[in-house]
Amino acid sequence: MLLTGAEILLECLIKEGVEVVFGYPGGAILPTYDSMTKYPQIRHVLVRHEQGASHMADGYARASGKVGVCIATSGPGATNLVTGLATALMDSVGIVAITGQVARGSIGTDAFQETDVTGVTLPVTKHNYLVMSAAEIPLVVEEAFHIARSGRPGPVLIDIPKDVQTEKAEFGSYPTGKLRLPGYKVASSADENDLAEAIRLIQEAERPLILAGHGLIMGNATQQLQELAEIAGIPVTLTLLGKGALPEQHPLCIGMMGMHGHAASNHAIQEADLLIALGMRFDDRVTGNLKTYSPLSRKIHVDIDPSEINKNVKVDVGIVGDLRTVLTQMLPHVPRKQHPEWVRRIRDWQEDGSERDIVTHYTGSTLLGAQVINDLWKFTDGNAVTVTDVGQHQMLEAQYYPHQRPSTLLTSGGLGTMGFGFPAAIGAKFAKPDEEVWAIVGDGGFQMTLAELATARQENVDVNIAILNNGFLGMVRQWQEIFYEQRYHATPMVNPDFCKLAEAYGIPSMRVTSRDQIKESVDFARSIKGPVLIEYVILKEEMVYPMVPSGADLDKMIRRPKWGETQP
């Protein structure tokens, strides 16, 4: 078939199984948009800002396990994708971004809306392409999707000049059968000697602990994780992005670790004699002070990315490979054990944490963000897909919404991107149309991408938006209270009336100011097919505890006093 470059691109996307793309048109990408009229199989979602497109593609990818696709024009359209690409790269999410470029003869002339997009995005993509002929498109698309989804996933960008989109070329079979990527090798199985050494360390350990990360979810290895934990009797602690890798109500799960993780998890890490790190990268928010991190333990680290082994934390056994494959190799040889004394010690730490829990003991009249999250969990039966923004509400979600399934908490971990939550929730709903999806956002982050209310309305996306409104940039205010003598500079916010704002977009809304209204708000949101906005007006000075100060030892947490000792 003799097709234009734009038509070839769309044919290739269909062959890759793409059903929806999130984008915004412009001159340099217009030939592709015009060709979309011939391909109704691909649903196009018109965003209101290209950053929203990249976050929607990201949310779609995290929720579905497929590659998400976003599209933008040249110049400012393409550069507006950068934050979303960086977010996806930091969290290892497979998306493909397609951008228009000025015509080939104008490249390098500072033409209207020209930007060196491959140069700009080189640090925030796994790979990128500038396509210089229509005939190249099938191989480029095949490579891009393979790179985006394989190994450690990540974003890939394809930049296509306008005249390449209109140029005609022969389109044959797809896949091309020409996929050759010299230097790109994805590990699979573990080295037998490394595996034997890991088994020996597990056999000898008396206080072992599994650190479960995002890689377990992306690698579809959650069942193998549960088998490992149960056979060897090993407690499991989760990274933020690893929540749901093991059901959080499983008796061996002790919750999230790190800066705002559960105290029991942090104490267990510091006192363990063996850490088994699976699909996680020892981020600084997880480790605290590296010099004092888990000083009593030997360490096993399994990851598909060889660059992560010994990067931040030196380990005794480093295994590079696909987690599902490696754990499947390991399981027949894992010793069947129990560690009752170790588990009892962890239970003591958990009991101590319960005595400090604000939701259990708080008797004030002002609504707390922790109460909102805990009640959302209760009234959704813990089954919703929650997509958060970044800040106090994000950490409260991690603490008070236990997840029983993988890929049901979607959040920006590595980059910490404010504005991520709402558009990513729209993407997640397209990926999981039959799931209940809640965007849990703060008043600050929501205002960064609230223009996507128009997208949600136009597409009638059934997403429930929960805004936790405390009139502050809450996490920054918390740092100012603790470390900057309560100098609240540039953190108090004058916000719009969020319910009237929703009304302006034709979106039903409700304002909640007391805890006894929360169930009513959930019922209200569930009664409407389409976007709904709920504003929860919460305590301005609410704090998120525990908190490990930046660079401090992991077990040197700032904690809420036990209730009754000194009232906060």
Coordinates of C-alpha atoms in Angstrom, one line a residue, residues 350-365 368 370-371 374 400 515 560-568:
Q350 CA 2.9 -1.8 65.2
E351 CA 1.1 -1.7 68.5
D352 CA 3.2 1.3 69.5
G353 CA 2.2 3.0 66.2
S354 CA -1.5 2.3 66.9
E355 CA -1.2 4.1 70.2
R356 CA -0.2 7.2 68.3
D357 CA -2.7 7.0 65.5
I358 CA -4.6 10.3 65.0
V359 CA -7.7 8.8 63.3
T360 CA -8.3 6.4 66.2
H361 CA -7.9 9.0 68.9
Y362 CA -8.7 12.4 67.5
T363 CA -11.8 14.0 69.0
G364 CA -11.6 17.5 67.4
S365 CA -14.5 19.0 65.3
L368 CA -8.8 15.8 59.1
A370 CA -6.4 11.4 57.5
Q371 CA -10.1 10.9 58.3
N374 CA -9.5 6.4 55.9
Y400 CA -4.6 5.2 55.5
R515 CA -16.7 13.6 59.1
R560 CA 3.3 11.9 67.2
P561 CA 3.2 11.4 71.0
K562 CA 1.2 8.5 72.3
W563 CA -2.4 9.6 72.8
G564 CA -2.9 10.7 76.4
E565 CA 0.8 11.5 77.1
T566 CA 0.8 14.9 75.4
Q567 CA -2.1 16.0 73.2
P568 CA -0.9 17.3 69.8

